[in-house]
Amino acid sequence: MNPSLQARYTFAQTLAREAGELAHNYFKNLDQIVVESKGTQDEVSIADRETEVFLRTKIAGAFPDDGILGEEGGDDTNGKSIIWVLDPIDGTACFVNSMFSWCISVAVVIDGVPSIGVVFDPNANELFHAALGGTAYVNNKPIHVKEAADFKGGVLGVGFSHRSQPEEFTPFMYTLLSSGGMFIRNGSGALMLCYVAAGRLIGYYEPHINSWDCLAAIVITEAAGGRCNDFLTNDGLTRGNPILAAGKALYPALLAATGKQII
Ligand code: IPD
Ligand code: CA
Ligand code: CA
């Protein structure tokens, strides 16, 4: 691994664990936190904001020339070839309601290629991580996708937000269920994608997701032998895109079930 990639990969793992500890301290004192609405089913708290400030401050200290794009703190990526993409808390709806499926997501895009992915789940003490060309791990254990032949071969993760329309999602659910499939939505797209990488889920589909929700987990899923769509196409970094992830055998059926042209 080249030294620049290695330095950021090592740094990102420590960073995500530290940010996870900070967020977890807020989680243990939820009664003291004010929750604000950003839109339909879209909330934010001081925990999200302060965790992102922590991440940005540490990255700017260690790699001052790198760009940063984060869900709560905006876009400081103009003209930069190395970009950190941050979701301080993915699964905020779970976090603010005392449920455990939330995580910290840290990705690094180098020259337009998602190159580092680190996702930390403080409640399970699971650090999912990978760098381009390397192995995917949970903590120190290598992980691999599960190669299901069809939807009957396991449980599929799904996601939906009100950035999408119900009518573009319900036909997919009909196809999945009428093919003998089953679904789960745990409120954190990043974690469910990591579960695909770890072979716990057979795939994941969400009609629209933002880059900070999924880029880290895409690196991890691909390193674990899975296939994802080309998320950064059509301005995916700033505008988001659909996300599809699965083992290579299931991917064509998953794509067909969406009824969409997804690159
Ligand atoms: C959301 C979660 C959710 C997904 C949404 C995301 P947030 O992120 O990942 O699972 O369905 O698309 O916006 O708001 O919890 O950071
Ligand atoms: Ca998110
Ligand atoms: Ca978030």
PDB file of N, CA and C in Angstrom, residues 83-175:
ATOM      1  N   ILE A  83     -10.408  13.562  -0.659  1.00  0.00           N
ATOM      2  CA  ILE A  83     -11.622  14.062  -0.003  1.00  0.00           C
ATOM      3  C   ILE A  83     -12.089  13.063   1.059  1.00  0.00           C
ATOM      4  N   TRP A  84     -12.284  13.570   2.260  1.00  0.00           N
ATOM      5  CA  TRP A  84     -12.864  12.763   3.350  1.00  0.00           C
ATOM      6  C   TRP A  84     -14.374  12.959   3.312  1.00  0.00           C
ATOM      7  N   VAL A  85     -15.115  11.854   3.389  1.00  0.00           N
ATOM      8  CA  VAL A  85     -16.575  11.915   3.328  1.00  0.00           C
ATOM      9  C   VAL A  85     -17.116  11.322   4.635  1.00  0.00           C
ATOM     10  N   LEU A  86     -17.826  12.164   5.404  1.00  0.00           N
ATOM     11  CA  LEU A  86     -18.126  11.836   6.804  1.00  0.00           C
ATOM     12  C   LEU A  86     -19.610  11.798   7.115  1.00  0.00           C
ATOM     13  N   ASP A  87     -20.038  10.742   7.759  1.00  0.00           N
ATOM     14  CA  ASP A  87     -21.336  10.785   8.436  1.00  0.00           C
ATOM     15  C   ASP A  87     -21.047  10.587   9.920  1.00  0.00           C
ATOM     16  N   PRO A  88     -21.199  11.654  10.727  1.00  0.00           N
ATOM     17  CA  PRO A  88     -20.819  11.546  12.139  1.00  0.00           C
ATOM     18  C   PRO A  88     -21.665  10.517  12.876  1.00  0.00           C
ATOM     19  N   ILE A  89     -22.960  10.472  12.553  1.00  0.00           N
ATOM     20  CA  ILE A  89     -23.827   9.411  13.079  1.00  0.00           C
ATOM     21  C   ILE A  89     -24.730   8.971  11.935  1.00  0.00           C
ATOM     22  N   ASP A  90     -24.570   7.745  11.490  1.00  0.00           N
ATOM     23  CA  ASP A  90     -25.517   7.193  10.526  1.00  0.00           C
ATOM     24  C   ASP A  90     -26.484   6.318  11.308  1.00  0.00           C
ATOM     25  N   GLY A  91     -27.777   6.657  11.171  1.00  0.00           N
ATOM     26  CA  GLY A  91     -28.779   5.979  11.989  1.00  0.00           C
ATOM     27  C   GLY A  91     -29.253   6.914  13.098  1.00  0.00           C
ATOM     28  N   THR A  92     -29.356   8.201  12.776  1.00  0.00           N
ATOM     29  CA  THR A  92     -29.742   9.191  13.792  1.00  0.00           C
ATOM     30  C   THR A  92     -31.120   8.897  14.382  1.00  0.00           C
ATOM     31  N   ALA A  93     -32.058   8.428  13.549  1.00  0.00           N
ATOM     32  CA  ALA A  93     -33.411   8.152  14.064  1.00  0.00           C
ATOM     33  C   ALA A  93     -33.341   7.075  15.152  1.00  0.00           C
ATOM     34  N   CYS A  94     -32.447   6.109  14.991  1.00  0.00           N
ATOM     35  CA  CYS A  94     -32.257   5.088  16.035  1.00  0.00           C
ATOM     36  C   CYS A  94     -31.574   5.717  17.245  1.00  0.00           C
ATOM     37  N   PHE A  95     -30.502   6.448  16.994  1.00  0.00           N
ATOM     38  CA  PHE A  95     -29.710   7.075  18.067  1.00  0.00           C
ATOM     39  C   PHE A  95     -30.611   7.883  19.009  1.00  0.00           C
ATOM     40  N   VAL A  96     -31.409   8.787  18.452  1.00  0.00           N
ATOM     41  CA  VAL A  96     -32.183   9.705  19.313  1.00  0.00           C
ATOM     42  C   VAL A  96     -33.359   9.001  19.990  1.00  0.00           C
ATOM     43  N   ASN A  97     -33.666   7.787  19.556  1.00  0.00           N
ATOM     44  CA  ASN A  97     -34.750   7.021  20.172  1.00  0.00           C
ATOM     45  C   ASN A  97     -34.234   5.804  20.937  1.00  0.00           C
ATOM     46  N   SER A  98     -32.965   5.871  21.354  1.00  0.00           N
ATOM     47  CA  SER A  98     -32.374   4.826  22.222  1.00  0.00           C
ATOM     48  C   SER A  98     -32.309   3.451  21.591  1.00  0.00           C
ATOM     49  N   MET A  99     -32.151   3.406  20.263  1.00  0.00           N
ATOM     50  CA  MET A  99     -31.942   2.101  19.618  1.00  0.00           C
ATOM     51  C   MET A  99     -30.485   2.009  19.185  1.00  0.00           C
ATOM     52  N   PHE A 100     -29.997   0.784  19.025  1.00  0.00           N
ATOM     53  CA  PHE A 100     -28.551   0.574  18.969  1.00  0.00           C
ATOM     54  C   PHE A 100     -27.937   0.575  17.572  1.00  0.00           C
ATOM     55  N   SER A 101     -28.759   0.611  16.528  1.00  0.00           N
ATOM     56  CA  SER A 101     -28.160   0.513  15.188  1.00  0.00           C
ATOM     57  C   SER A 101     -27.804   1.892  14.633  1.00  0.00           C
ATOM     58  N   TRP A 102     -26.640   2.347  15.019  1.00  0.00           N
ATOM     59  CA  TRP A 102     -26.068   3.571  14.484  1.00  0.00           C
ATOM     60  C   TRP A 102     -24.550   3.423  14.496  1.00  0.00           C
ATOM     61  N   CYS A 103     -23.880   4.257  13.714  1.00  0.00           N
ATOM     62  CA  CYS A 103     -22.425   4.096  13.565  1.00  0.00           C
ATOM     63  C   CYS A 103     -21.800   5.400  13.079  1.00  0.00           C
ATOM     64  N   ILE A 104     -20.488   5.397  13.045  1.00  0.00           N
ATOM     65  CA  ILE A 104     -19.702   6.503  12.487  1.00  0.00           C
ATOM     66  C   ILE A 104     -19.179   6.019  11.139  1.00  0.00           C
ATOM     67  N   SER A 105     -19.301   6.832  10.100  1.00  0.00           N
ATOM     68  CA  SER A 105     -18.840   6.399   8.774  1.00  0.00           C
ATOM     69  C   SER A 105     -17.817   7.397   8.217  1.00  0.00           C
ATOM     70  N   VAL A 106     -16.644   6.876   7.880  1.00  0.00           N
ATOM     71  CA  VAL A 106     -15.540   7.700   7.381  1.00  0.00           C
ATOM     72  C   VAL A 106     -15.008   7.073   6.090  1.00  0.00           C
ATOM     73  N   ALA A 107     -15.092   7.833   5.002  1.00  0.00           N
ATOM     74  CA  ALA A 107     -14.551   7.352   3.722  1.00  0.00           C
ATOM     75  C   ALA A 107     -13.512   8.339   3.212  1.00  0.00           C
ATOM     76  N   VAL A 108     -12.573   7.855   2.399  1.00  0.00           N
ATOM     77  CA  VAL A 108     -11.635   8.752   1.715  1.00  0.00           C
ATOM     78  C   VAL A 108     -11.696   8.429   0.219  1.00  0.00           C
ATOM     79  N   VAL A 109     -11.930   9.476  -0.572  1.00  0.00           N
ATOM     80  CA  VAL A 109     -11.947   9.357  -2.032  1.00  0.00           C
ATOM     81  C   VAL A 109     -10.658   9.993  -2.548  1.00  0.00           C
ATOM     82  N   ILE A 110      -9.899   9.230  -3.339  1.00  0.00           N
ATOM     83  CA  ILE A 110      -8.630   9.745  -3.859  1.00  0.00           C
ATOM     84  C   ILE A 110      -8.709   9.756  -5.384  1.00  0.00           C
ATOM     85  N   ASP A 111      -8.521  10.930  -5.967  1.00  0.00           N
ATOM     86  CA  ASP A 111      -8.632  11.089  -7.426  1.00  0.00           C
ATOM     87  C   ASP A 111      -9.906  10.447  -7.964  1.00  0.00           C
ATOM     88  N   GLY A 112     -11.008  10.675  -7.293  1.00  0.00           N
ATOM     89  CA  GLY A 112     -12.310  10.195  -7.761  1.00  0.00           C
ATOM     90  C   GLY A 112     -12.601   8.741  -7.470  1.00  0.00           C
ATOM     91  N   VAL A 113     -11.711   8.058  -6.752  1.00  0.00           N
ATOM     92  CA  VAL A 113     -11.915   6.624  -6.473  1.00  0.00           C
ATOM     93  C   VAL A 113     -12.119   6.421  -4.966  1.00  0.00           C
ATOM     94  N   PRO A 114     -13.258   5.838  -4.542  1.00  0.00           N
ATOM     95  CA  PRO A 114     -13.425   5.518  -3.122  1.00  0.00           C
ATOM     96  C   PRO A 114     -12.317   4.545  -2.699  1.00  0.00           C
ATOM     97  N   SER A 115     -11.468   4.978  -1.746  1.00  0.00           N
ATOM     98  CA  SER A 115     -10.221   4.242  -1.505  1.00  0.00           C
ATOM     99  C   SER A 115     -10.060   3.735  -0.077  1.00  0.00           C
ATOM    100  N   ILE A 116     -10.757   4.361   0.865  1.00  0.00           N
ATOM    101  CA  ILE A 116     -10.698   3.911   2.262  1.00  0.00           C
ATOM    102  C   ILE A 116     -12.117   3.926   2.814  1.00  0.00           C
ATOM    103  N   GLY A 117     -12.478   2.889   3.532  1.00  0.00           N
ATOM    104  CA  GLY A 117     -13.771   2.852   4.200  1.00  0.00           C
ATOM    105  C   GLY A 117     -13.612   2.364   5.624  1.00  0.00           C
ATOM    106  N   VAL A 118     -14.126   3.143   6.582  1.00  0.00           N
ATOM    107  CA  VAL A 118     -14.098   2.741   7.990  1.00  0.00           C
ATOM    108  C   VAL A 118     -15.469   3.050   8.593  1.00  0.00           C
ATOM    109  N   VAL A 119     -16.090   2.046   9.174  1.00  0.00           N
ATOM    110  CA  VAL A 119     -17.403   2.202   9.812  1.00  0.00           C
ATOM    111  C   VAL A 119     -17.292   1.619  11.206  1.00  0.00           C
ATOM    112  N   PHE A 120     -17.600   2.443  12.230  1.00  0.00           N
ATOM    113  CA  PHE A 120     -17.473   1.955  13.611  1.00  0.00           C
ATOM    114  C   PHE A 120     -18.826   1.936  14.301  1.00  0.00           C
ATOM    115  N   ASP A 121     -19.165   0.788  14.852  1.00  0.00           N
ATOM    116  CA  ASP A 121     -20.383   0.593  15.634  1.00  0.00           C
ATOM    117  C   ASP A 121     -19.968   0.483  17.102  1.00  0.00           C
ATOM    118  N   PRO A 122     -20.124   1.568  17.875  1.00  0.00           N
ATOM    119  CA  PRO A 122     -19.637   1.542  19.271  1.00  0.00           C
ATOM    120  C   PRO A 122     -20.409   0.567  20.147  1.00  0.00           C
ATOM    121  N   ASN A 123     -21.693   0.349  19.858  1.00  0.00           N
ATOM    122  CA  ASN A 123     -22.486  -0.534  20.705  1.00  0.00           C
ATOM    123  C   ASN A 123     -22.052  -1.987  20.590  1.00  0.00           C
ATOM    124  N   ALA A 124     -21.658  -2.385  19.390  1.00  0.00           N
ATOM    125  CA  ALA A 124     -21.202  -3.767  19.180  1.00  0.00           C
ATOM    126  C   ALA A 124     -19.685  -3.869  19.244  1.00  0.00           C
ATOM    127  N   ASN A 125     -19.018  -2.720  19.403  1.00  0.00           N
ATOM    128  CA  ASN A 125     -17.557  -2.649  19.315  1.00  0.00           C
ATOM    129  C   ASN A 125     -17.055  -3.338  18.045  1.00  0.00           C
ATOM    130  N   GLU A 126     -17.679  -2.982  16.911  1.00  0.00           N
ATOM    131  CA  GLU A 126     -17.264  -3.544  15.624  1.00  0.00           C
ATOM    132  C   GLU A 126     -16.734  -2.423  14.728  1.00  0.00           C
ATOM    133  N   LEU A 127     -15.485  -2.576  14.311  1.00  0.00           N
ATOM    134  CA  LEU A 127     -14.871  -1.642  13.368  1.00  0.00           C
ATOM    135  C   LEU A 127     -14.745  -2.365  12.021  1.00  0.00           C
ATOM    136  N   PHE A 128     -15.590  -1.974  11.074  1.00  0.00           N
ATOM    137  CA  PHE A 128     -15.499  -2.517   9.717  1.00  0.00           C
ATOM    138  C   PHE A 128     -14.535  -1.621   8.946  1.00  0.00           C
ATOM    139  N   HIS A 129     -13.612  -2.228   8.210  1.00  0.00           N
ATOM    140  CA  HIS A 129     -12.663  -1.371   7.491  1.00  0.00           C
ATOM    141  C   HIS A 129     -12.020  -2.082   6.318  1.00  0.00           C
ATOM    142  N   ALA A 130     -11.612  -1.274   5.331  1.00  0.00           N
ATOM    143  CA  ALA A 130     -10.892  -1.789   4.157  1.00  0.00           C
ATOM    144  C   ALA A 130     -10.248  -0.619   3.437  1.00  0.00           C
ATOM    145  N   ALA A 131      -9.193  -0.921   2.699  1.00  0.00           N
ATOM    146  CA  ALA A 131      -8.601   0.058   1.779  1.00  0.00           C
ATOM    147  C   ALA A 131      -8.548  -0.599   0.402  1.00  0.00           C
ATOM    148  N   LEU A 132      -8.566   0.245  -0.615  1.00  0.00           N
ATOM    149  CA  LEU A 132      -8.607  -0.227  -2.003  1.00  0.00           C
ATOM    150  C   LEU A 132      -7.507  -1.257  -2.266  1.00  0.00           C
ATOM    151  N   GLY A 133      -7.883  -2.374  -2.847  1.00  0.00           N
ATOM    152  CA  GLY A 133      -6.900  -3.409  -3.177  1.00  0.00           C
ATOM    153  C   GLY A 133      -6.575  -4.329  -2.025  1.00  0.00           C
ATOM    154  N   GLY A 134      -7.152  -4.080  -0.845  1.00  0.00           N
ATOM    155  CA  GLY A 134      -6.828  -4.896   0.329  1.00  0.00           C
ATOM    156  C   GLY A 134      -7.998  -5.767   0.756  1.00  0.00           C
ATOM    157  N   THR A 135      -7.847  -6.350   1.942  1.00  0.00           N
ATOM    158  CA  THR A 135      -8.851  -7.240   2.532  1.00  0.00           C
ATOM    159  C   THR A 135      -9.843  -6.401   3.343  1.00  0.00           C
ATOM    160  N   ALA A 136     -11.078  -6.872   3.455  1.00  0.00           N
ATOM    161  CA  ALA A 136     -12.056  -6.220   4.340  1.00  0.00           C
ATOM    162  C   ALA A 136     -12.050  -6.936   5.686  1.00  0.00           C
ATOM    163  N   TYR A 137     -12.201  -6.156   6.745  1.00  0.00           N
ATOM    164  CA  TYR A 137     -12.141  -6.709   8.108  1.00  0.00           C
ATOM    165  C   TYR A 137     -13.296  -6.189   8.955  1.00  0.00           C
ATOM    166  N   VAL A 138     -13.692  -7.001   9.944  1.00  0.00           N
ATOM    167  CA  VAL A 138     -14.379  -6.465  11.104  1.00  0.00           C
ATOM    168  C   VAL A 138     -13.413  -6.687  12.272  1.00  0.00           C
ATOM    169  N   ASN A 139     -13.042  -5.586  12.933  1.00  0.00           N
ATOM    170  CA  ASN A 139     -11.912  -5.594  13.879  1.00  0.00           C
ATOM    171  C   ASN A 139     -10.709  -6.219  13.141  1.00  0.00           C
ATOM    172  N   ASN A 140     -10.166  -7.340  13.627  1.00  0.00           N
ATOM    173  CA  ASN A 140      -9.009  -7.899  12.902  1.00  0.00           C
ATOM    174  C   ASN A 140      -9.360  -9.137  12.086  1.00  0.00           C
ATOM    175  N   LYS A 141     -10.647  -9.400  11.938  1.00  0.00           N
ATOM    176  CA  LYS A 141     -11.074 -10.637  11.273  1.00  0.00           C
ATOM    177  C   LYS A 141     -11.497 -10.363   9.830  1.00  0.00           C
ATOM    178  N   PRO A 142     -10.912 -11.050   8.855  1.00  0.00           N
ATOM    179  CA  PRO A 142     -11.324 -10.852   7.455  1.00  0.00           C
ATOM    180  C   PRO A 142     -12.793 -11.228   7.255  1.00  0.00           C
ATOM    181  N   ILE A 143     -13.481 -10.475   6.408  1.00  0.00           N
ATOM    182  CA  ILE A 143     -14.899 -10.749   6.128  1.00  0.00           C
ATOM    183  C   ILE A 143     -15.108 -10.916   4.629  1.00  0.00           C
ATOM    184  N   HIS A 144     -16.183 -11.659   4.287  1.00  0.00           N
ATOM    185  CA  HIS A 144     -16.488 -11.938   2.884  1.00  0.00           C
ATOM    186  C   HIS A 144     -17.999 -11.902   2.690  1.00  0.00           C
ATOM    187  N   VAL A 145     -18.421 -11.464   1.499  1.00  0.00           N
ATOM    188  CA  VAL A 145     -19.857 -11.467   1.216  1.00  0.00           C
ATOM    189  C   VAL A 145     -20.356 -12.901   1.100  1.00  0.00           C
ATOM    190  N   LYS A 146     -21.678 -13.047   1.295  1.00  0.00           N
ATOM    191  CA  LYS A 146     -22.315 -14.357   1.117  1.00  0.00           C
ATOM    192  C   LYS A 146     -22.816 -14.420  -0.321  1.00  0.00           C
ATOM    193  N   GLU A 147     -22.460 -15.477  -1.028  1.00  0.00           N
ATOM    194  CA  GLU A 147     -22.873 -15.607  -2.434  1.00  0.00           C
ATOM    195  C   GLU A 147     -24.206 -16.332  -2.515  1.00  0.00           C
ATOM    196  N   ALA A 148     -25.312 -15.583  -2.440  1.00  0.00           N
ATOM    197  CA  ALA A 148     -26.637 -16.190  -2.595  1.00  0.00           C
ATOM    198  C   ALA A 148     -26.963 -16.289  -4.081  1.00  0.00           C
ATOM    199  N   ALA A 149     -27.645 -17.374  -4.459  1.00  0.00           N
ATOM    200  CA  ALA A 149     -28.018 -17.549  -5.868  1.00  0.00           C
ATOM    201  C   ALA A 149     -29.288 -16.774  -6.197  1.00  0.00           C
ATOM    202  N   ASP A 150     -30.170 -16.633  -5.201  1.00  0.00           N
ATOM    203  CA  ASP A 150     -31.437 -15.912  -5.432  1.00  0.00           C
ATOM    204  C   ASP A 150     -31.914 -15.310  -4.111  1.00  0.00           C
ATOM    205  N   PHE A 151     -33.081 -14.663  -4.151  1.00  0.00           N
ATOM    206  CA  PHE A 151     -33.572 -13.956  -2.963  1.00  0.00           C
ATOM    207  C   PHE A 151     -33.930 -14.892  -1.810  1.00  0.00           C
ATOM    208  N   LYS A 152     -34.098 -16.189  -2.115  1.00  0.00           N
ATOM    209  CA  LYS A 152     -34.415 -17.132  -1.035  1.00  0.00           C
ATOM    210  C   LYS A 152     -33.187 -17.459  -0.194  1.00  0.00           C
ATOM    211  N   GLY A 153     -32.018 -17.007  -0.655  1.00  0.00           N
ATOM    212  CA  GLY A 153     -30.771 -17.420  -0.016  1.00  0.00           C
ATOM    213  C   GLY A 153     -30.373 -16.648   1.227  1.00  0.00           C
ATOM    214  N   GLY A 154     -31.260 -15.796   1.756  1.00  0.00           N
ATOM    215  CA  GLY A 154     -30.923 -15.040   2.966  1.00  0.00           C
ATOM    216  C   GLY A 154     -31.804 -13.803   3.066  1.00  0.00           C
ATOM    217  N   VAL A 155     -31.410 -12.890   3.933  1.00  0.00           N
ATOM    218  CA  VAL A 155     -32.187 -11.670   4.172  1.00  0.00           C
ATOM    219  C   VAL A 155     -31.526 -10.498   3.454  1.00  0.00           C
ATOM    220  N   LEU A 156     -32.349  -9.673   2.803  1.00  0.00           N
ATOM    221  CA  LEU A 156     -31.858  -8.505   2.076  1.00  0.00           C
ATOM    222  C   LEU A 156     -32.082  -7.250   2.915  1.00  0.00           C
ATOM    223  N   GLY A 157     -31.095  -6.398   3.003  1.00  0.00           N
ATOM    224  CA  GLY A 157     -31.267  -5.097   3.641  1.00  0.00           C
ATOM    225  C   GLY A 157     -31.916  -4.129   2.656  1.00  0.00           C
ATOM    226  N   VAL A 158     -32.875  -3.339   3.142  1.00  0.00           N
ATOM    227  CA  VAL A 158     -33.462  -2.302   2.295  1.00  0.00           C
ATOM    228  C   VAL A 158     -33.465  -0.987   3.069  1.00  0.00           C
ATOM    229  N   GLY A 159     -33.483   0.099   2.329  1.00  0.00           N
ATOM    230  CA  GLY A 159     -33.575   1.418   2.943  1.00  0.00           C
ATOM    231  C   GLY A 159     -34.526   2.285   2.149  1.00  0.00           C
ATOM    232  N   PHE A 160     -35.106   3.240   2.832  1.00  0.00           N
ATOM    233  CA  PHE A 160     -35.992   4.195   2.160  1.00  0.00           C
ATOM    234  C   PHE A 160     -35.966   5.483   2.964  1.00  0.00           C
ATOM    235  N   SER A 161     -35.885   6.606   2.265  1.00  0.00           N
ATOM    236  CA  SER A 161     -36.053   7.902   2.925  1.00  0.00           C
ATOM    237  C   SER A 161     -37.068   8.681   2.116  1.00  0.00           C
ATOM    238  N   HIS A 162     -37.566   9.758   2.679  1.00  0.00           N
ATOM    239  CA  HIS A 162     -38.552  10.569   1.961  1.00  0.00           C
ATOM    240  C   HIS A 162     -37.918  11.488   0.922  1.00  0.00           C
ATOM    241  N   ARG A 163     -36.638  11.231   0.597  1.00  0.00           N
ATOM    242  CA  ARG A 163     -36.062  11.830  -0.615  1.00  0.00           C
ATOM    243  C   ARG A 163     -36.554  11.065  -1.845  1.00  0.00           C
ATOM    244  N   SER A 164     -37.093   9.862  -1.633  1.00  0.00           N
ATOM    245  CA  SER A 164     -37.628   9.038  -2.727  1.00  0.00           C
ATOM    246  C   SER A 164     -39.143   9.000  -2.617  1.00  0.00           C
ATOM    247  N   GLN A 165     -39.775   8.522  -3.705  1.00  0.00           N
ATOM    248  CA  GLN A 165     -41.233   8.412  -3.719  1.00  0.00           C
ATOM    249  C   GLN A 165     -41.632   6.968  -3.427  1.00  0.00           C
ATOM    250  N   PRO A 166     -42.701   6.750  -2.663  1.00  0.00           N
ATOM    251  CA  PRO A 166     -43.131   5.382  -2.368  1.00  0.00           C
ATOM    252  C   PRO A 166     -43.333   4.547  -3.626  1.00  0.00           C
ATOM    253  N   GLU A 167     -43.888   5.144  -4.677  1.00  0.00           N
ATOM    254  CA  GLU A 167     -44.218   4.353  -5.881  1.00  0.00           C
ATOM    255  C   GLU A 167     -42.981   3.862  -6.619  1.00  0.00           C
ATOM    256  N   GLU A 168     -41.814   4.442  -6.330  1.00  0.00           N
ATOM    257  CA  GLU A 168     -40.602   3.905  -6.973  1.00  0.00           C
ATOM    258  C   GLU A 168     -39.965   2.790  -6.130  1.00  0.00           C
ATOM    259  N   PHE A 169     -40.553   2.520  -4.972  1.00  0.00           N
ATOM    260  CA  PHE A 169     -39.977   1.522  -4.058  1.00  0.00           C
ATOM    261  C   PHE A 169     -40.873   0.293  -3.893  1.00  0.00           C
ATOM    262  N   THR A 170     -42.196   0.521  -3.847  1.00  0.00           N
ATOM    263  CA  THR A 170     -43.090  -0.598  -3.549  1.00  0.00           C
ATOM    264  C   THR A 170     -43.058  -1.701  -4.616  1.00  0.00           C
ATOM    265  N   PRO A 171     -42.874  -1.413  -5.908  1.00  0.00           N
ATOM    266  CA  PRO A 171     -42.763  -2.529  -6.868  1.00  0.00           C
ATOM    267  C   PRO A 171     -41.565  -3.429  -6.562  1.00  0.00           C
ATOM    268  N   PHE A 172     -40.465  -2.825  -6.087  1.00  0.00           N
ATOM    269  CA  PHE A 172     -39.292  -3.621  -5.710  1.00  0.00           C
ATOM    270  C   PHE A 172     -39.642  -4.569  -4.564  1.00  0.00           C
ATOM    271  N   MET A 173     -40.349  -4.051  -3.570  1.00  0.00           N
ATOM    272  CA  MET A 173     -40.705  -4.894  -2.418  1.00  0.00           C
ATOM    273  C   MET A 173     -41.638  -6.026  -2.848  1.00  0.00           C
ATOM    274  N   TYR A 174     -42.532  -5.731  -3.790  1.00  0.00           N
ATOM    275  CA  TYR A 174     -43.434  -6.776  -4.288  1.00  0.00           C
ATOM    276  C   TYR A 174     -42.622  -7.896  -4.946  1.00  0.00           C
ATOM    277  N   THR A 175     -41.671  -7.508  -5.795  1.00  0.00           N
ATOM    278  CA  THR A 175     -40.846  -8.511  -6.484  1.00  0.00           C
ATOM    279  C   THR A 175     -40.050  -9.333  -5.482  1.00  0.00           C
TER     280      THR A 175
END
